[in-house]
Amino acid sequence: MNGIHDLGGMDGFGSVAYPDTPETFDHRWEGETYATFVATLGNEIASIDEFRHSIERMPPAQYLDSSYYDRWTTAITRLLLENDVIDPETFVERTAALEAGEATVPEREEPGLLPELAAGVAASYESDAPAESSTFAVGDTVVVRNDHPDGHTRCPRYARRARGEIVADRGAHVLPDARAHGEDAAEPLYQVAFGGRELWGSDADGDLEVTIDLWESYLDPVDEVESTDD
């Protein structure tokens, strides 16, 4: 989907700020958010693609005004509510109690649970699928489709309409665009190389090359596009 989350190629956000002493978490609540993420995916409540799409559904102003783990908190909360894991009224009451200092986050020590949850998270990231017949081969020139899907996609906006060359066939993988919406589908996945000027224009470094992993439905043969243009 088109949204503020797809920042690749955008200007005006300034340089990336790096902390002098990077820590895994700056605040305790961030670690608690990560633990909730592990529990959500580890218990198969949602897939990694559903999680990403939940973040993408944040209003643009809220997204830009939120920190990294703020976005995670919003996304996980939405998934837990949508999947009936938590009751909306109980959620509101519990949140109010926490804000008023009348409740605390419960502690739980169960060391044997972590490997099980970690395995569930790893399975959520797993995307290998049975072999599919590939339309393209290494060396083929392709064009990224100028699609504007309403739902989730892993095709970056800055690559649309760009011409590139297939440099590797990754085999069949689960299509994130489908899994984000609870559908089971797989397609061939390719590594596609693009010249910097193809993506960024004549002012880009002529020696720059960018490679992107793209599913087959994101791509068209270059000769098909040229015949349509004619």
CSV table of C-alpha atoms in Angstrom, one decimal:
chain,number,residue,atom,x,y,z
A,1,MET,CA,0.0,0.0,0.0
A,2,ASN,CA,1.1,3.6,-0.5
A,3,GLY,CA,1.9,5.1,2.9
A,4,ILE,CA,4.3,7.1,4.9
A,5,HIS,CA,6.1,3.9,6.1
A,6,ASP,CA,7.6,3.5,2.6
A,7,LEU,CA,10.3,6.1,3.1
A,8,GLY,CA,12.9,4.7,0.6
A,9,GLY,CA,13.9,7.4,-1.8
A,10,MET,CA,12.2,10.2,0.0
A,11,ASP,CA,14.0,13.5,0.7
A,12,GLY,CA,13.8,16.0,3.5
A,13,PHE,CA,14.2,13.8,6.6
A,14,GLY,CA,17.8,14.8,7.3
A,15,SER,CA,20.7,12.5,8.2
A,16,VAL,CA,20.3,9.4,10.3
A,17,ALA,CA,21.2,10.0,14.0
A,18,TYR,CA,23.3,7.4,15.6
A,19,PRO,CA,23.5,7.2,19.5
A,20,ASP,CA,27.0,7.5,21.0
A,21,THR,CA,26.4,4.5,23.2
A,22,PRO,CA,23.8,2.3,21.4
A,23,GLU,CA,21.7,0.1,23.7
A,24,THR,CA,19.2,-2.6,22.8
A,25,PHE,CA,16.5,-0.7,24.6
A,26,ASP,CA,16.5,2.9,25.9
A,27,HIS,CA,13.6,2.2,28.2
A,28,ARG,CA,12.1,-0.8,30.0
A,29,TRP,CA,8.8,-0.5,28.2
A,30,GLU,CA,10.6,-1.1,24.9
A,31,GLY,CA,11.8,-4.4,26.1
A,32,GLU,CA,8.4,-5.3,27.3
A,33,THR,CA,7.0,-4.4,23.8
A,34,TYR,CA,9.6,-6.7,22.2
A,35,ALA,CA,8.6,-9.5,24.6
A,36,THR,CA,4.9,-9.0,23.5
A,37,PHE,CA,6.0,-9.1,19.9
A,38,VAL,CA,7.7,-12.5,20.6
A,39,ALA,CA,4.7,-13.8,22.4
A,40,THR,CA,2.3,-12.6,19.5
A,41,LEU,CA,4.3,-14.2,16.7
A,42,GLY,CA,5.5,-17.2,18.8
A,43,ASN,CA,1.9,-18.2,19.7
A,44,GLU,CA,0.9,-17.8,16.0
A,45,ILE,CA,-1.5,-15.0,16.7
A,46,ALA,CA,-0.2,-13.1,13.7
A,47,SER,CA,2.5,-13.5,11.0
A,48,ILE,CA,5.4,-11.2,10.5
A,49,ASP,CA,3.6,-9.8,7.4
A,50,GLU,CA,0.4,-9.1,9.4
A,51,PHE,CA,2.5,-7.3,11.9
A,52,ARG,CA,4.1,-5.2,9.2
A,53,HIS,CA,0.8,-4.4,7.7
A,54,SER,CA,-0.6,-3.4,11.1
A,55,ILE,CA,2.2,-0.8,11.3
A,56,GLU,CA,1.4,0.4,7.8
A,57,ARG,CA,-2.2,1.2,8.8
A,58,MET,CA,-1.1,3.9,11.3
A,59,PRO,CA,-2.3,7.4,10.3
A,60,PRO,CA,0.7,9.3,8.7
A,61,ALA,CA,0.9,12.0,11.3
A,62,GLN,CA,0.9,9.4,14.1
A,63,TYR,CA,3.5,7.3,12.4
A,64,LEU,CA,5.9,10.2,12.0
A,65,ASP,CA,5.3,11.4,15.5
A,66,SER,CA,6.0,7.9,17.0
A,67,SER,CA,9.2,6.3,18.0
A,68,TYR,CA,10.2,2.8,16.7
A,69,TYR,CA,8.7,0.9,19.6
A,70,ASP,CA,5.7,3.2,19.7
A,71,ARG,CA,4.9,1.8,16.3
A,72,TRP,CA,5.4,-1.7,17.5
A,73,THR,CA,3.1,-1.1,20.5
A,74,THR,CA,0.3,0.3,18.2
A,75,ALA,CA,0.7,-2.6,15.7
A,76,ILE,CA,0.7,-5.4,18.4
A,77,THR,CA,-2.3,-3.8,20.2
A,78,ARG,CA,-4.3,-3.7,17.0
A,79,LEU,CA,-3.5,-7.4,16.2
A,80,LEU,CA,-4.4,-8.6,19.7
A,81,LEU,CA,-7.7,-6.7,19.5
A,82,GLU,CA,-8.5,-7.8,16.0
A,83,ASN,CA,-7.8,-11.4,16.8
A,84,ASP,CA,-9.9,-11.4,20.0
A,85,VAL,CA,-6.9,-12.1,22.2
A,86,ILE,CA,-7.8,-9.2,24.5
A,87,ASP,CA,-11.2,-7.8,25.3
A,88,PRO,CA,-11.6,-4.1,24.2
A,89,GLU,CA,-13.2,-3.0,27.5
A,90,THR,CA,-10.6,-4.8,29.6
A,91,PHE,CA,-7.9,-3.2,27.5
A,92,VAL,CA,-9.3,0.3,28.1
A,93,GLU,CA,-9.7,-0.4,31.8
A,94,ARG,CA,-6.2,-1.9,32.1
A,95,THR,CA,-4.6,1.0,30.2
A,96,ALA,CA,-6.3,3.5,32.4
A,97,ALA,CA,-5.1,1.7,35.5
A,98,LEU,CA,-1.5,1.6,34.3
A,99,GLU,CA,-1.6,5.3,33.4
A,100,ALA,CA,-2.9,6.1,36.9
A,101,GLY,CA,-0.2,4.0,38.6
A,102,GLU,CA,-2.8,1.6,39.9
A,103,ALA,CA,-1.5,-1.4,38.1
A,104,THR,CA,1.9,-2.8,37.0
A,105,VAL,CA,3.1,-5.1,34.3
A,106,PRO,CA,3.1,-8.6,35.8
A,107,GLU,CA,6.4,-10.5,36.0
A,108,ARG,CA,6.6,-14.1,34.7
A,109,GLU,CA,9.5,-16.5,35.0
A,110,GLU,CA,9.2,-19.6,32.8
A,111,PRO,CA,12.6,-20.2,31.2
A,112,GLY,CA,11.4,-23.2,29.2
A,113,LEU,CA,8.9,-21.1,27.4
A,114,LEU,CA,11.4,-18.9,25.6
A,115,PRO,CA,12.8,-21.6,23.2
A,116,GLU,CA,9.2,-22.5,22.2
A,117,LEU,CA,8.3,-18.9,21.5
A,118,ALA,CA,11.6,-18.3,19.6
A,119,ALA,CA,10.8,-21.2,17.4
A,120,GLY,CA,7.4,-19.8,16.7
A,121,VAL,CA,8.9,-16.4,15.7
A,122,ALA,CA,11.4,-18.1,13.4
A,123,ALA,CA,8.6,-20.0,11.8
A,124,SER,CA,6.8,-16.8,11.1
A,125,TYR,CA,9.8,-15.4,9.3
A,126,GLU,CA,10.2,-18.6,7.3
A,127,SER,CA,9.0,-18.1,3.7
A,128,ASP,CA,10.3,-21.2,1.7
A,129,ALA,CA,7.6,-22.8,-0.4
A,130,PRO,CA,7.3,-25.7,-2.8
A,131,ALA,CA,8.9,-25.0,-6.2
A,132,GLU,CA,7.0,-22.9,-8.7
A,133,SER,CA,7.6,-22.6,-12.4
A,134,SER,CA,9.7,-19.4,-13.0
A,135,THR,CA,8.8,-17.0,-15.7
A,136,PHE,CA,12.1,-15.2,-15.7
A,137,ALA,CA,15.7,-16.4,-15.8
A,138,VAL,CA,19.0,-14.9,-14.8
A,139,GLY,CA,20.1,-12.3,-17.3
A,140,ASP,CA,16.5,-11.3,-18.2
A,141,THR,CA,15.7,-7.6,-18.2
A,142,VAL,CA,12.5,-6.7,-16.4
A,143,VAL,CA,10.4,-3.7,-15.4
A,144,VAL,CA,8.8,-3.2,-12.0
A,145,ARG,CA,5.1,-2.8,-12.3
A,146,ASN,CA,3.6,0.5,-11.4
A,147,ASP,CA,1.0,-1.0,-9.1
A,148,HIS,CA,-0.6,0.8,-6.1
A,149,PRO,CA,-2.1,-2.0,-4.0
A,150,ASP,CA,-4.5,-1.3,-1.2
A,151,GLY,CA,-3.0,-3.9,1.1
A,152,HIS,CA,0.5,-4.9,2.1
A,153,THR,CA,3.4,-5.2,-0.4
A,154,ARG,CA,7.2,-5.7,-0.2
A,155,CYS,CA,7.7,-3.9,-3.5
A,156,PRO,CA,9.4,-0.6,-2.6
A,157,ARG,CA,7.7,2.5,-4.1
A,158,TYR,CA,11.0,3.9,-5.4
A,159,ALA,CA,11.5,0.9,-7.7
A,160,ARG,CA,8.2,1.2,-9.6
A,161,ARG,CA,8.7,1.6,-13.3
A,162,ALA,CA,12.4,0.9,-13.0
A,163,ARG,CA,14.2,-1.5,-15.3
A,164,GLY,CA,16.6,-4.0,-13.9
A,165,GLU,CA,18.3,-7.3,-14.6
A,166,ILE,CA,17.6,-10.7,-12.9
A,167,VAL,CA,20.8,-11.7,-11.2
A,168,ALA,CA,19.5,-14.6,-9.1
A,169,ASP,CA,16.5,-16.9,-8.9
A,170,ARG,CA,15.7,-17.4,-5.1
A,171,GLY,CA,13.2,-20.1,-5.7
A,172,ALA,CA,9.6,-20.0,-4.5
A,173,HIS,CA,8.7,-18.1,-1.4
A,174,VAL,CA,5.5,-17.1,0.5
A,175,LEU,CA,4.0,-13.9,-1.0
A,176,PRO,CA,3.9,-11.3,1.7
A,177,ASP,CA,1.1,-9.5,0.0
A,178,ALA,CA,-1.1,-12.5,0.5
A,179,ARG,CA,0.1,-13.6,4.0
A,180,ALA,CA,-0.5,-10.2,5.4
A,181,HIS,CA,-4.2,-10.8,4.8
A,182,GLY,CA,-4.3,-14.4,6.0
A,183,GLU,CA,-4.1,-15.9,2.5
A,184,ASP,CA,-1.8,-18.8,1.5
A,185,ALA,CA,0.1,-18.1,-1.7
A,186,ALA,CA,3.6,-18.4,-3.0
A,187,GLU,CA,5.6,-17.2,-6.1
A,188,PRO,CA,9.1,-17.3,-7.5
A,189,LEU,CA,11.4,-14.7,-5.9
A,190,TYR,CA,14.2,-13.0,-7.8
A,191,GLN,CA,17.1,-10.8,-7.0
A,192,VAL,CA,17.0,-7.9,-9.4
A,193,ALA,CA,19.9,-5.4,-10.0
A,194,PHE,CA,19.2,-1.7,-10.8
A,195,GLY,CA,21.6,1.0,-11.8
A,196,GLY,CA,21.6,4.0,-9.5
A,197,ARG,CA,20.6,6.4,-12.3
A,198,GLU,CA,17.7,4.1,-13.3
A,199,LEU,CA,16.3,4.6,-9.7
A,200,TRP,CA,17.5,8.1,-8.8
A,201,GLY,CA,18.0,9.9,-12.1
A,202,SER,CA,21.0,11.4,-13.9
A,203,ASP,CA,22.4,13.0,-10.8
A,204,ALA,CA,23.0,9.6,-9.1
A,205,ASP,CA,26.4,7.9,-9.0
A,206,GLY,CA,26.8,6.0,-12.3
A,207,ASP,CA,28.7,3.2,-10.6
A,208,LEU,CA,26.0,2.6,-8.0
A,209,GLU,CA,24.0,-0.6,-8.2
A,210,VAL,CA,21.1,-1.6,-6.0
A,211,THR,CA,19.8,-5.1,-5.7
A,212,ILE,CA,16.3,-5.8,-4.5
A,213,ASP,CA,14.5,-9.1,-3.9
A,214,LEU,CA,11.2,-9.0,-5.8
A,215,TRP,CA,8.4,-11.5,-6.3
A,216,GLU,CA,7.3,-12.4,-9.8
A,217,SER,CA,4.0,-10.6,-9.6
A,218,TYR,CA,5.9,-7.3,-9.1
A,219,LEU,CA,7.6,-7.7,-12.5
A,220,ASP,CA,6.9,-7.5,-16.3
A,221,PRO,CA,9.2,-8.5,-19.2
A,222,VAL,CA,10.8,-5.4,-20.7
A,223,ASP,CA,9.7,-6.4,-24.2
A,224,GLU,CA,6.1,-6.6,-23.1
A,225,VAL,CA,6.2,-3.1,-21.7
A,226,GLU,CA,7.9,-1.7,-24.8
A,227,SER,CA,5.3,-3.2,-27.1
A,228,THR,CA,2.5,-1.7,-24.9
A,229,ASP,CA,4.3,1.7,-25.1
A,230,ASP,CA,4.4,1.5,-28.9
